[in-house]
Every structure is written in structure tokens, then in C-alpha cells.
Amino acid sequence: MSDIRFGYTLMTEQAGPKDLVRYAVAAEERGFDFEVSSDHYFPWLAAQGHSPYAWSVLGAVAHATERVGLMTYVTCPTMRYHPAVVAQKAATLQLLADGRFTLGVGSGENLNEHVVGRGWPTVQTRQAMLAEAIDIIRQLHTGELVEHQGEYYDVPSARIWDLPDEGVDLAVAVGGEEAISTLAPLADHMIATEPSADLIQTWNGTKGAPQVGRKARAVGQIPISWDPDEKAAVARAHDQFRWFAGGWAVNADLPTTAGFAGATQFVRPEDVAEQIPCGPDLDAIVEAVRPYWEAGFTDIALVQIGGETQDRFLEECAEPLLERLRSAAG
């Protein structure tokens, strides 16, 4: 039997907080292995229409679910949140989740981080900030009093008083060898958005991971637009997810939903359909997901596009799709 885990994405950009909790419960009931949550201040496009506070949602989800793993995908612990605050809320969420939570972190997007008025650093600076932030989080998760004076952060005196016995696993988003060499030694697990075997091999070949002897997970994510009507699926994916065509170099730097709308104004529906499986064909979805497990990903989260489609997706599609995915990956 395959040890590949399939997850459901709580896409905060396309649903309100109460609906997200309801979807989380239904996804657990339908058999998903884990659930990841985005952590945004803005949606990518105004058509998505939502962006509640992810940590409040996850606290409610932790209480409402029993089995599924939970994960931020991803939180930026460098600007909008100070790393000392991220350490505290991650520890609290792990306690609420009875050990099911993984803290997923990344270097962030201008879209969300600009709201605190600190500007937007270069990618090299963002990665250096992330490395220092992870170090602070790790120190605080020991339960000891931490006094830190670094290049980007000062922590004059801090201690986390409520800590889970099992700690909090930390996963970090990476996109290349330079990021891996800097961040892999600091993290337990890898997050990536491209089904690249080279990334995973480079990660696993990097020495110095903090939890020796534990197999690192590689966590990926793929958007789908399931719908009995293929034309409706394509139209919805184009309306709400055409930002996906920009690639990370663009997506990390644009500051507003209007910017994403302008940058993607010439992306056609057929362009989106080439990148995202759209329509009722479950086998086509399986084939779109296949490159992830073939590349070595251990955890693959699905994003069903469209907040208004979640109930029907979970009721009609989730179980047969999971059965086909597990059969194909087995």
C-alpha cells in the first residue's frame, strides 16, 4: 500500500471562516489524510473574494476535527508576523491539535506583507530573514528564556509557556538549490510547488537537518477545477486562478489584487486549462497529480478552485478521486 498522503486545501482566499471550518470537517469525513491552509491578508484576485485570518480558522479546525494532519501552507514569519509571535501561536495550535500540526513557513509575498508598511526586501534578504526567524522559533520551542539580538530581529526576553511535549515540526518552502542550502538544515520537511525530483534529491542530500533519523516529508500542492461541466470549470479557473500562470518570480512581488488582474489580463481561458485540470474527468486529475509522487513527494494537497464548489466537490468527487489517486500511486 502506498505511503503517499493526499490532502485538502483550506483556501482562505475563496471562502469565509465558518465555511472553511465546515469544509475541513467534511474533508476529514471524506478521507483526506491532511489539510493545509493558506495564510493571506489579500486574495490573489478580487474574484476570489475572501481572506480571513488563517490562525483563527485553524484553531477552530483543530477543535472540530480529530484525525487529519494540519499545516500552514505557508506562513511568512518575517514581516507581518514577528517570529516570536509565530512561535507562540504555533505551539498553541499544536496543543489544540493534539500533535497534528506542522508549521509551514516561507519567505512570503508582497501581496500580504506590504500591509504593515515595512517595504519589500530582495529575495536574498527575505531568505536571510526567514533563516533568522526559523532560528528564533526553534529557540523558543525549547521552552527556555530566549534573548536574541540578530541582523533583522531583536527578542529582548521571551519564553513560550505552553508548549506541546512532541514539539512542532517545521516545513519550509524552497524553490532552488540556494534556498535549500540555506534553509534545509533548519527545517524538518520540504515544501515546493513544482514536481521536481531534483529539488527533493538536493534536499535529502543536504546534511544537518535538526531531527536526525526522521524521514523528511516533501509536501506539494496542485490546483484542480472539478466540475460536471467542463466549460464552467475552465471559466471558473480562469476567473479565479489565472494568477497561477505568472510563476513565483512574479507572484511574490506584486503588491495588490489590481496588480495581479493587470498582470494576467492577457491570460486566456485555454492557457489556464493547459496548466490546471478542468472538468469532470477524474483520470485527467490523477494524471496531473502523478508527476508529484513520481518526483518523490510524500504529501500532495489538492486545491479545488471556487469557494462555491466545495460542498459539491466534497460530496460527489472527493471519495472516488481519492480512491483513484491511491490506486494509481500504490
Short mmCIF file of C-alpha atoms in Angstrom, two decimals:
data_model
loop_
_atom_site.label_atom_id
_atom_site.label_comp_id
_atom_site.label_asym_id
_atom_site.label_seq_id
_atom_site.Cartn_x
_atom_site.Cartn_y
_atom_site.Cartn_z
CA MET A 1 0.00 0.00 0.00
CA SER A 2 1.29 3.44 -0.92
CA ASP A 3 2.52 5.77 1.81
CA ILE A 4 1.65 8.83 -0.29
CA ARG A 5 -0.71 11.14 1.62
CA PHE A 6 -3.34 13.22 -0.14
CA GLY A 7 -4.54 16.46 1.36
CA TYR A 8 -7.27 19.07 1.05
CA THR A 9 -6.53 22.79 0.87
CA LEU A 10 -8.40 25.26 3.04
CA MET A 11 -8.10 28.09 0.52
CA THR A 12 -8.69 31.14 2.67
CA GLU A 13 -8.77 33.38 -0.40
CA GLN A 14 -12.01 31.83 -1.67
CA ALA A 15 -14.15 31.14 1.42
CA GLY A 16 -15.13 32.72 4.72
CA PRO A 17 -14.10 31.35 8.12
CA LYS A 18 -17.23 29.38 9.03
CA ASP A 19 -17.37 27.74 5.62
CA LEU A 20 -13.69 26.80 5.85
CA VAL A 21 -14.27 25.01 9.16
CA ARG A 22 -17.25 23.19 7.67
CA TYR A 23 -15.20 22.13 4.64
CA ALA A 24 -12.41 20.93 6.93
CA VAL A 25 -14.79 18.62 8.78
CA ALA A 26 -16.27 17.30 5.54
CA ALA A 27 -12.81 16.72 4.03
CA GLU A 28 -11.82 14.64 7.05
CA GLU A 29 -15.03 12.63 6.74
CA ARG A 30 -14.37 12.01 3.04
CA GLY A 31 -10.96 10.51 3.80
CA PHE A 32 -8.34 13.14 3.14
CA ASP A 33 -5.13 12.46 5.10
CA PHE A 34 -4.24 16.06 5.93
CA GLU A 35 -5.36 19.64 5.41
CA VAL A 36 -3.28 22.70 4.61
CA SER A 37 -4.31 26.32 4.99
CA SER A 38 -3.10 29.36 3.10
CA ASP A 39 -2.31 32.42 5.22
CA HIS A 40 -3.19 35.60 3.32
CA TYR A 41 -4.22 39.18 4.02
CA PHE A 42 -5.45 39.67 0.44
CA PRO A 43 -6.91 37.21 -2.08
CA TRP A 44 -4.86 36.84 -5.25
CA LEU A 45 -7.73 38.23 -7.34
CA ALA A 46 -10.80 40.19 -6.26
CA ALA A 47 -12.98 37.50 -7.85
CA GLN A 48 -11.91 35.10 -5.07
CA GLY A 49 -13.43 37.49 -2.57
CA HIS A 50 -12.15 36.35 0.86
CA SER A 51 -9.18 36.38 3.20
CA PRO A 52 -9.99 35.57 6.86
CA TYR A 53 -7.26 35.19 9.47
CA ALA A 54 -5.84 31.71 8.95
CA TRP A 55 -4.76 31.11 12.54
CA SER A 56 -8.25 31.68 13.95
CA VAL A 57 -9.63 29.32 11.32
CA LEU A 58 -7.03 26.66 12.13
CA GLY A 59 -7.79 26.89 15.83
CA ALA A 60 -11.44 26.16 15.09
CA VAL A 61 -10.48 23.40 12.65
CA ALA A 62 -8.23 21.78 15.25
CA HIS A 63 -11.19 21.64 17.63
CA ALA A 64 -13.67 20.43 15.00
CA THR A 65 -11.53 17.64 13.50
CA GLU A 66 -9.95 14.57 15.07
CA ARG A 67 -7.68 12.75 12.64
CA VAL A 68 -6.31 14.87 9.80
CA GLY A 69 -2.91 16.48 9.91
CA LEU A 70 -2.98 20.27 9.81
CA MET A 71 -0.46 22.65 8.30
CA THR A 72 0.08 26.28 7.33
CA TYR A 73 0.89 26.45 3.62
CA VAL A 74 2.51 28.81 4.23
CA THR A 75 3.00 31.41 6.92
CA CYS A 76 5.60 34.14 6.47
CA PRO A 77 7.25 34.67 9.91
CA THR A 78 9.33 37.68 8.93
CA MET A 79 7.29 40.88 8.41
CA ARG A 80 3.54 40.75 9.01
CA TYR A 81 4.27 38.43 11.95
CA HIS A 82 7.29 38.65 14.23
CA PRO A 83 8.88 35.19 14.61
CA ALA A 84 8.43 35.28 18.40
CA VAL A 85 4.67 35.59 17.87
CA VAL A 86 4.68 32.79 15.28
CA ALA A 87 6.47 30.54 17.78
CA GLN A 88 3.77 31.18 20.37
CA LYS A 89 0.79 30.61 18.11
CA ALA A 90 2.32 27.50 16.52
CA ALA A 91 2.85 25.97 19.95
CA THR A 92 -0.72 26.82 20.96
CA LEU A 93 -2.16 25.35 17.77
CA GLN A 94 -0.14 22.16 18.26
CA LEU A 95 -1.68 21.77 21.72
CA LEU A 96 -5.19 22.31 20.31
CA ALA A 97 -4.50 19.82 17.52
CA ASP A 98 -3.10 17.12 19.83
CA GLY A 99 0.12 16.88 17.86
CA ARG A 100 -1.36 17.01 14.34
CA PHE A 101 0.06 20.40 13.33
CA THR A 102 3.07 21.22 11.17
CA LEU A 103 4.29 24.80 10.89
CA GLY A 104 4.83 25.52 7.20
CA VAL A 105 6.80 28.71 6.55
CA GLY A 106 8.09 30.64 3.56
CA SER A 107 9.62 33.96 2.56
CA GLY A 108 6.22 35.44 1.72
CA GLU A 109 4.58 37.57 -0.94
CA ASN A 110 4.41 41.35 -1.22
CA LEU A 111 0.63 40.97 -1.61
CA ASN A 112 0.30 40.10 2.08
CA GLU A 113 3.39 41.51 3.78
CA HIS A 114 3.16 45.08 2.46
CA VAL A 115 0.17 45.81 4.73
CA VAL A 116 2.43 46.55 7.72
CA GLY A 117 4.32 49.26 5.83
CA ARG A 118 7.84 47.85 6.04
CA GLY A 119 8.56 47.76 2.31
CA TRP A 120 9.51 44.64 0.36
CA PRO A 121 13.10 43.36 0.51
CA THR A 122 15.01 41.50 -2.20
CA VAL A 123 14.66 37.73 -2.34
CA GLN A 124 18.14 37.28 -0.86
CA THR A 125 17.24 39.44 2.11
CA ARG A 126 13.89 37.68 2.52
CA GLN A 127 15.61 34.31 2.71
CA ALA A 128 18.14 35.60 5.24
CA MET A 129 15.26 36.99 7.32
CA LEU A 130 13.47 33.64 7.10
CA ALA A 131 16.56 31.74 8.27
CA GLU A 132 16.91 34.01 11.30
CA ALA A 133 13.18 33.78 12.02
CA ILE A 134 13.32 29.97 11.99
CA ASP A 135 16.25 30.06 14.41
CA ILE A 136 14.23 32.22 16.81
CA ILE A 137 11.20 29.92 16.55
CA ARG A 138 13.37 26.89 17.24
CA GLN A 139 14.94 28.54 20.26
CA LEU A 140 11.57 29.48 21.71
CA HIS A 141 10.20 25.98 21.19
CA THR A 142 12.77 24.67 23.65
CA GLY A 143 10.82 26.38 26.44
CA GLU A 144 13.89 28.28 27.56
CA LEU A 145 14.12 32.03 28.07
CA VAL A 146 15.37 33.49 24.80
CA GLU A 147 17.35 36.68 24.37
CA HIS A 148 18.26 37.26 20.75
CA GLN A 149 19.89 40.19 19.02
CA GLY A 150 20.35 39.48 15.35
CA GLU A 151 20.66 41.17 12.00
CA TYR A 152 16.91 41.51 11.46
CA TYR A 153 15.22 40.78 14.79
CA ASP A 154 15.62 41.59 18.44
CA VAL A 155 13.99 39.42 21.09
CA PRO A 156 14.92 41.15 24.37
CA SER A 157 13.33 38.49 26.58
CA ALA A 158 10.79 35.86 25.54
CA ARG A 159 9.60 32.44 26.62
CA ILE A 160 6.77 30.19 25.44
CA TRP A 161 4.88 28.99 28.50
CA ASP A 162 2.52 26.49 26.87
CA LEU A 163 4.49 24.03 24.78
CA PRO A 164 3.49 20.63 23.35
CA ASP A 165 5.59 17.71 24.54
CA GLU A 166 6.12 16.49 20.98
CA GLY A 167 7.28 19.90 19.73
CA VAL A 168 6.24 21.40 16.41
CA ASP A 169 7.61 20.05 13.14
CA LEU A 170 8.64 22.81 10.76
CA ALA A 171 8.42 22.68 6.97
CA VAL A 172 9.90 25.35 4.71
CA ALA A 173 9.07 26.37 1.15
CA VAL A 174 12.02 26.29 -1.25
CA GLY A 175 12.43 26.81 -4.97
CA GLY A 176 16.07 26.18 -5.77
CA GLU A 177 19.46 24.95 -4.62
CA GLU A 178 20.45 28.20 -2.92
CA ALA A 179 17.31 28.24 -0.79
CA ILE A 180 17.77 24.56 0.08
CA SER A 181 21.39 25.02 1.15
CA THR A 182 20.32 27.87 3.46
CA LEU A 183 17.05 26.51 4.83
CA ALA A 184 17.11 22.70 4.72
CA PRO A 185 19.45 22.38 7.74
CA LEU A 186 16.93 24.43 9.75
CA ALA A 187 13.75 22.52 8.89
CA ASP A 188 12.20 19.08 9.19
CA HIS A 189 10.29 18.93 5.91
CA MET A 190 10.29 20.48 2.44
CA ILE A 191 7.52 22.41 0.69
CA ALA A 192 7.64 23.02 -3.07
CA THR A 193 5.14 23.97 -5.73
CA GLU A 194 6.81 22.24 -8.69
CA PRO A 195 7.03 18.44 -9.12
CA SER A 196 10.82 18.45 -9.27
CA ALA A 197 12.75 15.33 -8.33
CA ASP A 198 15.96 17.38 -8.35
CA LEU A 199 14.64 19.58 -5.53
CA ILE A 200 13.86 16.57 -3.38
CA GLN A 201 17.20 14.89 -4.08
CA THR A 202 19.07 18.08 -3.26
CA TRP A 203 17.04 18.50 -0.05
CA ASN A 204 17.63 14.91 1.07
CA GLY A 205 21.32 15.26 0.29
CA THR A 206 21.69 18.33 2.47
CA LYS A 207 23.16 17.47 5.84
CA GLY A 208 22.31 18.88 9.21
CA ALA A 209 18.53 18.57 9.47
CA PRO A 210 17.54 19.11 13.10
CA GLN A 211 15.61 15.87 13.62
CA VAL A 212 18.13 13.17 12.80
CA GLY A 213 16.69 9.78 11.92
CA ARG A 214 13.27 11.07 10.89
CA LYS A 215 12.26 10.84 7.24
CA ALA A 216 11.69 14.25 5.74
CA ARG A 217 8.36 14.81 4.05
CA ALA A 218 8.10 16.61 0.73
CA VAL A 219 4.82 18.49 0.54
CA GLY A 220 3.40 19.69 -2.76
CA GLN A 221 0.16 21.29 -3.90
CA ILE A 222 -1.79 21.32 -7.15
CA PRO A 223 -4.90 23.25 -8.18
CA ILE A 224 -7.79 21.48 -9.89
CA SER A 225 -11.15 22.71 -11.16
CA TRP A 226 -13.51 19.76 -10.94
CA ASP A 227 -16.99 20.32 -12.29
CA PRO A 228 -19.51 18.18 -14.22
CA ASP A 229 -19.49 21.00 -16.80
CA GLU A 230 -16.04 21.37 -18.35
CA LYS A 231 -16.74 24.83 -19.77
CA ALA A 232 -17.85 26.06 -16.35
CA ALA A 233 -14.70 24.55 -14.80
CA VAL A 234 -12.44 26.34 -17.26
CA ALA A 235 -14.28 29.65 -16.87
CA ARG A 236 -14.04 29.47 -13.09
CA ALA A 237 -10.34 28.57 -13.14
CA HIS A 238 -9.68 31.50 -15.46
CA ASP A 239 -11.73 33.90 -13.35
CA GLN A 240 -10.18 32.98 -10.00
CA PHE A 241 -6.85 31.26 -10.65
CA ARG A 242 -5.24 32.82 -13.72
CA TRP A 243 -2.69 34.43 -11.34
CA PHE A 244 -1.20 30.93 -11.19
CA ALA A 245 0.23 31.44 -14.69
CA GLY A 246 2.56 34.19 -13.50
CA GLY A 247 5.12 31.97 -11.79
CA TRP A 248 6.64 32.62 -8.41
CA ALA A 249 9.09 35.31 -9.50
CA VAL A 250 6.10 37.47 -10.46
CA ASN A 251 3.65 36.29 -7.80
CA ALA A 252 5.98 37.08 -4.90
CA ASP A 253 6.47 40.72 -5.89
CA LEU A 254 3.09 42.12 -6.97
CA PRO A 255 1.51 44.15 -4.14
CA THR A 256 -2.23 44.23 -4.92
CA THR A 257 -5.14 42.29 -6.40
CA ALA A 258 -5.34 45.02 -9.05
CA GLY A 259 -1.72 44.28 -9.91
CA PHE A 260 -2.49 40.60 -10.40
CA ALA A 261 -5.53 41.47 -12.51
CA GLY A 262 -3.38 43.70 -14.72
CA ALA A 263 -0.54 41.21 -14.99
CA THR A 264 -2.89 38.43 -16.08
CA GLN A 265 -5.26 40.38 -18.33
CA PHE A 266 -3.98 38.64 -21.46
CA VAL A 267 -4.06 35.11 -19.99
CA ARG A 268 -6.73 33.21 -21.92
CA PRO A 269 -9.06 30.51 -20.56
CA GLU A 270 -7.32 27.94 -22.74
CA ASP A 271 -3.96 28.95 -21.24
CA VAL A 272 -5.29 28.20 -17.77
CA ALA A 273 -6.82 24.90 -18.91
CA GLU A 274 -3.39 23.81 -20.16
CA GLN A 275 -1.95 24.24 -16.65
CA ILE A 276 -4.87 23.16 -14.48
CA PRO A 277 -7.06 20.06 -14.98
CA CYS A 278 -10.61 21.29 -15.55
CA GLY A 279 -13.85 19.34 -15.79
CA PRO A 280 -15.34 16.01 -14.69
CA ASP A 281 -12.55 13.64 -15.85
CA LEU A 282 -11.07 12.14 -12.68
CA ASP A 283 -8.42 10.27 -14.66
CA ALA A 284 -7.17 13.58 -16.06
CA ILE A 285 -6.82 14.89 -12.49
CA VAL A 286 -4.90 11.76 -11.48
CA GLU A 287 -2.53 12.23 -14.41
CA ALA A 288 -1.97 15.87 -13.42
CA VAL A 289 -1.10 14.80 -9.87
CA ARG A 290 1.08 11.85 -10.92
CA PRO A 291 4.29 13.86 -11.53
CA TYR A 292 4.36 14.79 -7.84
CA TRP A 293 4.55 11.30 -6.43
CA GLU A 294 6.81 10.19 -9.28
CA ALA A 295 9.18 13.01 -8.31
CA GLY A 296 9.22 11.75 -4.72
CA PHE A 297 6.65 13.92 -2.99
CA THR A 298 5.19 12.22 0.07
CA ASP A 299 2.29 14.62 0.66
CA ILE A 300 0.18 16.20 -2.11
CA ALA A 301 -2.58 18.70 -1.34
CA LEU A 302 -5.37 19.43 -3.82
CA VAL A 303 -6.87 22.89 -4.28
CA GLN A 304 -10.41 22.73 -5.60
CA ILE A 305 -10.95 26.10 -7.27
CA GLY A 306 -14.05 28.09 -6.33
CA GLY A 307 -15.49 28.58 -2.86
CA GLU A 308 -19.00 27.92 -4.15
CA THR A 309 -17.94 24.49 -5.49
CA GLN A 310 -16.57 22.97 -2.30
CA ASP A 311 -19.73 21.32 -1.00
CA ARG A 312 -20.41 19.55 -4.28
CA PHE A 313 -16.75 18.62 -4.75
CA LEU A 314 -16.57 17.08 -1.29
CA GLU A 315 -19.90 15.30 -1.63
CA GLU A 316 -19.60 13.95 -5.17
CA CYS A 317 -15.94 13.93 -6.18
CA ALA A 318 -13.65 13.57 -3.17
CA GLU A 319 -14.08 9.90 -2.34
CA PRO A 320 -13.90 8.48 -5.89
CA LEU A 321 -10.98 10.79 -6.68
CA LEU A 322 -9.08 9.73 -3.58
CA GLU A 323 -9.70 6.08 -4.46
CA ARG A 324 -8.26 6.58 -7.94
CA LEU A 325 -5.29 8.57 -6.65
CA ARG A 326 -4.39 5.95 -4.07
CA SER A 327 -4.79 3.14 -6.58
CA ALA A 328 -2.57 4.90 -9.11
CA ALA A 329 0.07 5.86 -6.53
CA GLY A 330 0.09 2.41 -4.93
#
